[in-house]
């Protein structure tokens, strides 16, 4: 084990050839970093050699594999590789001692559970702020979501998966419940509640249901070391996830936030406890509300004292806010293209962010760097930025290119977490509790309706009896006499008619 990672060979003396070793000190690796450059300039390979370098030094690594190329880190390079001769030649040119092929110990992860072990968290752990960002909610809609979380906490309703949240929102949409909650927590507009429910449906269609549930990810599983002291490299397969950019960036931000909240303070250790690579970092800041940007800046600023180094990987430094860029001490700048005035301004800004090297014009060199070359500036032992050096990045020891499906499966089978996260656990939570509550309420309502019907029927019968007896009680003596006279007259008429009929028959 060493106290630094060999990055490549720098042409420090202007000889036109690499003559000085360029290294990254482990002691300052938690001061964060930036890997930038246009597409096809070698960012992924730089990420790969950094990740394997940290692993060899006993530092666990987390990185996202957006294109699938990074998966090759689990397989040693080979002499049969088409670029073998060029890789060896480069190693000799930069003076890389004892260059050989080796693999890094890897754990594959995948939110969808297809190309890696499933990664899950609960709705409660994600929290309303990140969920609001994930669903693209307005301030009013975010307020409704905050009330939902508060109501769930006050009533011991566990929010574990999407069906829990969906059921809770449906429960809150009932008029009597909504009115009661509005009195206690503040106004809940039916339109805002409906909008949250619709956005939840959109989020489900993007595949978020795979992410929420149990068993939830345990962070120590991403901070493992092997028996021989190497750091495990956790590779998140993001080839499918990247098609849902908000889910991708929100997941990584959640993971970073969990590290910040759960890890204890360690100050400045001799080497990081974990290094976190955030690929396609611009997605983290796209359309991020001020509250979220503030949280990101806070996490990046303070998480280094937890022993975590964060490296942002993006095409252009301008993709990141100035407040975040200012905290990235170790920089690896690959080539940038400048075809428009705006791009030229970006190149100039990138050049000015380095400590100037009198041997060359930094702004000019950025646009002429070859594939696998980078302008590198790392912090020294005192934390001061070094002079920028034009560096030929070392070749990787692991495979340059993706791992085969069979190789990936073999790594997953031998993984220290194999089988731990494969099955889904669905314990009693908000969905089951609200379902039981509604079923009980429906049964009680049915019983009450039956009792009311019986009471109503009894009242109607009593009313009918009362009406009949009331009529008989209200009849006057004159009415009674009239009725008797009428009956007597009717009898006399009947007798008269009968006598007439009998007389006719006799005749």
PDB file of C-alpha atoms in Angstrom, residues 175-328:
ATOM      1  CA  UNK A 175     -63.307  15.259   2.098  1.00  0.00           C
ATOM      2  CA  UNK A 176     -63.833  14.721   5.812  1.00  0.00           C
ATOM      3  CA  UNK A 177     -60.185  13.679   6.298  1.00  0.00           C
ATOM      4  CA  UNK A 178     -58.894  16.575   4.183  1.00  0.00           C
ATOM      5  CA  UNK A 179     -61.023  19.072   6.096  1.00  0.00           C
ATOM      6  CA  UNK A 180     -59.783  17.736   9.430  1.00  0.00           C
ATOM      7  CA  UNK A 181     -56.142  17.818   8.286  1.00  0.00           C
ATOM      8  CA  UNK A 182     -56.553  21.357   6.953  1.00  0.00           C
ATOM      9  CA  UNK A 183     -57.602  22.493  10.419  1.00  0.00           C
ATOM     10  CA  UNK A 184     -54.618  20.834  12.094  1.00  0.00           C
ATOM     11  CA  UNK A 185     -51.761  21.185   9.584  1.00  0.00           C
ATOM     12  CA  UNK A 186     -52.824  23.948   7.229  1.00  0.00           C
ATOM     13  CA  UNK A 187     -54.890  24.220   4.075  1.00  0.00           C
ATOM     14  CA  UNK A 188     -54.793  21.249   1.713  1.00  0.00           C
ATOM     15  CA  UNK A 189     -56.107  22.181  -1.706  1.00  0.00           C
ATOM     16  CA  UNK A 190     -57.813  19.333  -3.514  1.00  0.00           C
ATOM     17  CA  UNK A 191     -56.103  20.421  -6.771  1.00  0.00           C
ATOM     18  CA  UNK A 192     -52.606  20.254  -5.201  1.00  0.00           C
ATOM     19  CA  UNK A 193     -53.334  16.856  -3.676  1.00  0.00           C
ATOM     20  CA  UNK A 194     -54.558  15.574  -7.035  1.00  0.00           C
ATOM     21  CA  UNK A 195     -51.410  16.897  -8.738  1.00  0.00           C
ATOM     22  CA  UNK A 196     -49.190  15.023  -6.253  1.00  0.00           C
ATOM     23  CA  UNK A 197     -51.113  11.824  -6.976  1.00  0.00           C
ATOM     24  CA  UNK A 198     -50.678  12.306 -10.740  1.00  0.00           C
ATOM     25  CA  UNK A 199     -46.942  12.967 -10.397  1.00  0.00           C
ATOM     26  CA  UNK A 200     -46.635   9.861  -8.271  1.00  0.00           C
ATOM     27  CA  UNK A 201     -48.133   7.868 -11.130  1.00  0.00           C
ATOM     28  CA  UNK A 202     -45.587   9.326 -13.562  1.00  0.00           C
ATOM     29  CA  UNK A 203     -42.773   8.423 -11.180  1.00  0.00           C
ATOM     30  CA  UNK A 204     -44.039   4.842 -10.982  1.00  0.00           C
ATOM     31  CA  UNK A 205     -44.060   4.560 -14.772  1.00  0.00           C
ATOM     32  CA  UNK A 206     -40.393   5.612 -14.822  1.00  0.00           C
ATOM     33  CA  UNK A 207     -39.554   2.580 -12.692  1.00  0.00           C
ATOM     34  CA  UNK A 208     -39.329   4.150  -9.233  1.00  0.00           C
ATOM     35  CA  UNK A 209     -41.380   1.318  -7.718  1.00  0.00           C
ATOM     36  CA  UNK A 210     -38.256  -0.868  -7.989  1.00  0.00           C
ATOM     37  CA  UNK A 211     -36.320   1.539  -5.786  1.00  0.00           C
ATOM     38  CA  UNK A 212     -38.710   1.882  -2.849  1.00  0.00           C
ATOM     39  CA  UNK A 213     -39.223  -0.985  -0.447  1.00  0.00           C
ATOM     40  CA  UNK A 214     -37.406  -3.389   1.813  1.00  0.00           C
ATOM     41  CA  UNK A 215     -34.874  -4.752   2.522  1.00  0.00           C
ATOM     42  CA  UNK A 216     -33.330  -1.293   2.330  1.00  0.00           C
ATOM     43  CA  UNK A 217     -29.678  -0.815   1.453  1.00  0.00           C
ATOM     44  CA  UNK A 218     -27.280  -0.932   4.407  1.00  0.00           C
ATOM     45  CA  UNK A 219     -24.449   1.519   3.829  1.00  0.00           C
ATOM     46  CA  UNK A 220     -21.749  -0.749   5.339  1.00  0.00           C
ATOM     47  CA  UNK A 221     -22.335  -3.065   2.358  1.00  0.00           C
ATOM     48  CA  UNK A 222     -20.949  -0.293   0.142  1.00  0.00           C
ATOM     49  CA  UNK A 223     -17.960   0.308   2.390  1.00  0.00           C
ATOM     50  CA  UNK A 224     -16.395  -3.153   2.464  1.00  0.00           C
ATOM     51  CA  UNK A 225     -12.798  -4.222   2.144  1.00  0.00           C
ATOM     52  CA  UNK A 226     -11.465  -7.631   1.146  1.00  0.00           C
ATOM     53  CA  UNK A 227      -9.457  -9.962   3.357  1.00  0.00           C
ATOM     54  CA  UNK A 228      -6.269  -8.820   1.628  1.00  0.00           C
ATOM     55  CA  UNK A 229      -7.044  -5.174   2.385  1.00  0.00           C
ATOM     56  CA  UNK A 230      -8.405  -3.928  -0.938  1.00  0.00           C
ATOM     57  CA  UNK A 231     -11.421  -1.638  -1.056  1.00  0.00           C
ATOM     58  CA  UNK A 232     -14.529  -3.060  -2.728  1.00  0.00           C
ATOM     59  CA  UNK A 233     -15.663  -1.101  -5.795  1.00  0.00           C
ATOM     60  CA  UNK A 234     -19.457  -0.757  -5.845  1.00  0.00           C
ATOM     61  CA  UNK A 235     -20.509  -0.298  -9.477  1.00  0.00           C
ATOM     62  CA  UNK A 236     -24.061   0.887 -10.034  1.00  0.00           C
ATOM     63  CA  UNK A 237     -25.303  -0.277 -13.435  1.00  0.00           C
ATOM     64  CA  UNK A 238     -27.010   2.880 -14.737  1.00  0.00           C
ATOM     65  CA  UNK A 239     -27.359   1.944 -18.402  1.00  0.00           C
ATOM     66  CA  UNK A 240     -31.148   1.792 -17.979  1.00  0.00           C
ATOM     67  CA  UNK A 241     -31.458   4.152 -15.044  1.00  0.00           C
ATOM     68  CA  UNK A 242     -29.901   7.044 -16.960  1.00  0.00           C
ATOM     69  CA  UNK A 243     -33.046   7.112 -19.137  1.00  0.00           C
ATOM     70  CA  UNK A 244     -34.800   8.461 -16.030  1.00  0.00           C
ATOM     71  CA  UNK A 245     -32.367  11.288 -15.215  1.00  0.00           C
ATOM     72  CA  UNK A 246     -34.293  12.615 -12.223  1.00  0.00           C
ATOM     73  CA  UNK A 247     -34.440   9.184 -10.615  1.00  0.00           C
ATOM     74  CA  UNK A 248     -30.733   8.669 -11.343  1.00  0.00           C
ATOM     75  CA  UNK A 249     -29.594  11.964  -9.837  1.00  0.00           C
ATOM     76  CA  UNK A 250     -32.026  11.806  -6.905  1.00  0.00           C
ATOM     77  CA  UNK A 251     -30.833   8.317  -5.997  1.00  0.00           C
ATOM     78  CA  UNK A 252     -27.184   9.383  -5.976  1.00  0.00           C
ATOM     79  CA  UNK A 253     -27.999  12.492  -3.954  1.00  0.00           C
ATOM     80  CA  UNK A 254     -29.965  10.370  -1.485  1.00  0.00           C
ATOM     81  CA  UNK A 255     -26.991   8.015  -1.125  1.00  0.00           C
ATOM     82  CA  UNK A 256     -24.643  10.935  -0.563  1.00  0.00           C
ATOM     83  CA  UNK A 257     -27.029  12.419   2.013  1.00  0.00           C
ATOM     84  CA  UNK A 258     -27.284   9.088   3.854  1.00  0.00           C
ATOM     85  CA  UNK A 259     -23.495   8.891   4.065  1.00  0.00           C
ATOM     86  CA  UNK A 260     -23.410  12.413   5.438  1.00  0.00           C
ATOM     87  CA  UNK A 261     -26.081  11.713   8.060  1.00  0.00           C
ATOM     88  CA  UNK A 262     -24.909   8.283   9.200  1.00  0.00           C
ATOM     89  CA  UNK A 263     -21.112   8.472   9.225  1.00  0.00           C
ATOM     90  CA  UNK A 264     -19.329   9.924  12.260  1.00  0.00           C
ATOM     91  CA  UNK A 265     -16.852  12.802  12.098  1.00  0.00           C
ATOM     92  CA  UNK A 266     -13.253  11.687  11.522  1.00  0.00           C
ATOM     93  CA  UNK A 267     -11.565  14.940  10.501  1.00  0.00           C
ATOM     94  CA  UNK A 268      -8.801  14.486   7.919  1.00  0.00           C
ATOM     95  CA  UNK A 269      -7.790  10.802   7.881  1.00  0.00           C
ATOM     96  CA  UNK A 270      -4.684   9.442   6.169  1.00  0.00           C
ATOM     97  CA  UNK A 271      -6.948   8.118   3.427  1.00  0.00           C
ATOM     98  CA  UNK A 272     -10.680   8.423   2.723  1.00  0.00           C
ATOM     99  CA  UNK A 273     -13.191   6.002   4.215  1.00  0.00           C
ATOM    100  CA  UNK A 274     -15.049   6.048   0.892  1.00  0.00           C
ATOM    101  CA  UNK A 275     -14.709   7.760  -2.472  1.00  0.00           C
ATOM    102  CA  UNK A 276     -17.903   8.581  -4.335  1.00  0.00           C
ATOM    103  CA  UNK A 277     -17.853   9.209  -8.111  1.00  0.00           C
ATOM    104  CA  UNK A 278     -20.863  11.132  -9.427  1.00  0.00           C
ATOM    105  CA  UNK A 279     -20.977  10.576 -13.218  1.00  0.00           C
ATOM    106  CA  UNK A 280     -23.150  12.824 -15.416  1.00  0.00           C
ATOM    107  CA  UNK A 281     -23.038  15.273 -12.528  1.00  0.00           C
ATOM    108  CA  UNK A 282     -24.851  18.018 -14.426  1.00  0.00           C
ATOM    109  CA  UNK A 283     -28.094  16.054 -13.955  1.00  0.00           C
ATOM    110  CA  UNK A 284     -27.867  16.736 -10.235  1.00  0.00           C
ATOM    111  CA  UNK A 285     -28.228  20.475 -10.733  1.00  0.00           C
ATOM    112  CA  UNK A 286     -30.702  20.616 -13.624  1.00  0.00           C
ATOM    113  CA  UNK A 287     -33.913  22.353 -12.468  1.00  0.00           C
ATOM    114  CA  UNK A 288     -32.903  21.926  -8.834  1.00  0.00           C
ATOM    115  CA  UNK A 289     -34.869  24.270  -6.535  1.00  0.00           C
ATOM    116  CA  UNK A 290     -32.911  26.613  -4.228  1.00  0.00           C
ATOM    117  CA  UNK A 291     -33.586  24.473  -1.123  1.00  0.00           C
ATOM    118  CA  UNK A 292     -32.111  21.424  -2.817  1.00  0.00           C
ATOM    119  CA  UNK A 293     -29.074  23.319  -4.150  1.00  0.00           C
ATOM    120  CA  UNK A 294     -28.430  24.542  -0.633  1.00  0.00           C
ATOM    121  CA  UNK A 295     -28.572  20.972   0.661  1.00  0.00           C
ATOM    122  CA  UNK A 296     -26.161  19.736  -2.036  1.00  0.00           C
ATOM    123  CA  UNK A 297     -23.685  22.499  -1.274  1.00  0.00           C
ATOM    124  CA  UNK A 298     -23.902  21.768   2.446  1.00  0.00           C
ATOM    125  CA  UNK A 299     -23.330  18.041   1.968  1.00  0.00           C
ATOM    126  CA  UNK A 300     -20.358  18.550  -0.360  1.00  0.00           C
ATOM    127  CA  UNK A 301     -18.819  21.106   1.979  1.00  0.00           C
ATOM    128  CA  UNK A 302     -19.181  19.092   5.182  1.00  0.00           C
ATOM    129  CA  UNK A 303     -18.953  15.445   4.106  1.00  0.00           C
ATOM    130  CA  UNK A 304     -15.170  15.563   3.768  1.00  0.00           C
ATOM    131  CA  UNK A 305     -14.959  15.673   7.582  1.00  0.00           C
ATOM    132  CA  UNK A 306     -16.728  12.286   7.521  1.00  0.00           C
ATOM    133  CA  UNK A 307     -13.825  10.919   5.483  1.00  0.00           C
ATOM    134  CA  UNK A 308     -15.737  10.819   2.181  1.00  0.00           C
ATOM    135  CA  UNK A 309     -14.284  12.163  -1.044  1.00  0.00           C
ATOM    136  CA  UNK A 310     -16.683  13.159  -3.843  1.00  0.00           C
ATOM    137  CA  UNK A 311     -15.536  13.325  -7.462  1.00  0.00           C
ATOM    138  CA  UNK A 312     -17.899  14.920  -9.982  1.00  0.00           C
ATOM    139  CA  UNK A 313     -17.631  13.626 -13.548  1.00  0.00           C
ATOM    140  CA  UNK A 314     -19.109  15.835 -16.264  1.00  0.00           C
ATOM    141  CA  UNK A 315     -18.415  17.243 -19.709  1.00  0.00           C
ATOM    142  CA  UNK A 316     -17.850  20.867 -18.768  1.00  0.00           C
ATOM    143  CA  UNK A 317     -16.988  22.484 -15.431  1.00  0.00           C
ATOM    144  CA  UNK A 318     -19.701  25.047 -16.168  1.00  0.00           C
ATOM    145  CA  UNK A 319     -22.247  22.283 -15.497  1.00  0.00           C
ATOM    146  CA  UNK A 320     -21.599  22.729 -11.765  1.00  0.00           C
ATOM    147  CA  UNK A 321     -22.445  25.760  -9.602  1.00  0.00           C
ATOM    148  CA  UNK A 322     -19.558  27.985  -8.592  1.00  0.00           C
ATOM    149  CA  UNK A 323     -20.189  27.221  -4.922  1.00  0.00           C
ATOM    150  CA  UNK A 324     -19.596  23.517  -5.610  1.00  0.00           C
ATOM    151  CA  UNK A 325     -16.666  24.005  -8.022  1.00  0.00           C
ATOM    152  CA  UNK A 326     -14.851  26.021  -5.377  1.00  0.00           C
ATOM    153  CA  UNK A 327     -14.718  22.924  -3.146  1.00  0.00           C
ATOM    154  CA  UNK A 328     -13.167  20.573  -5.728  1.00  0.00           C
TER     155      UNK A 328
END
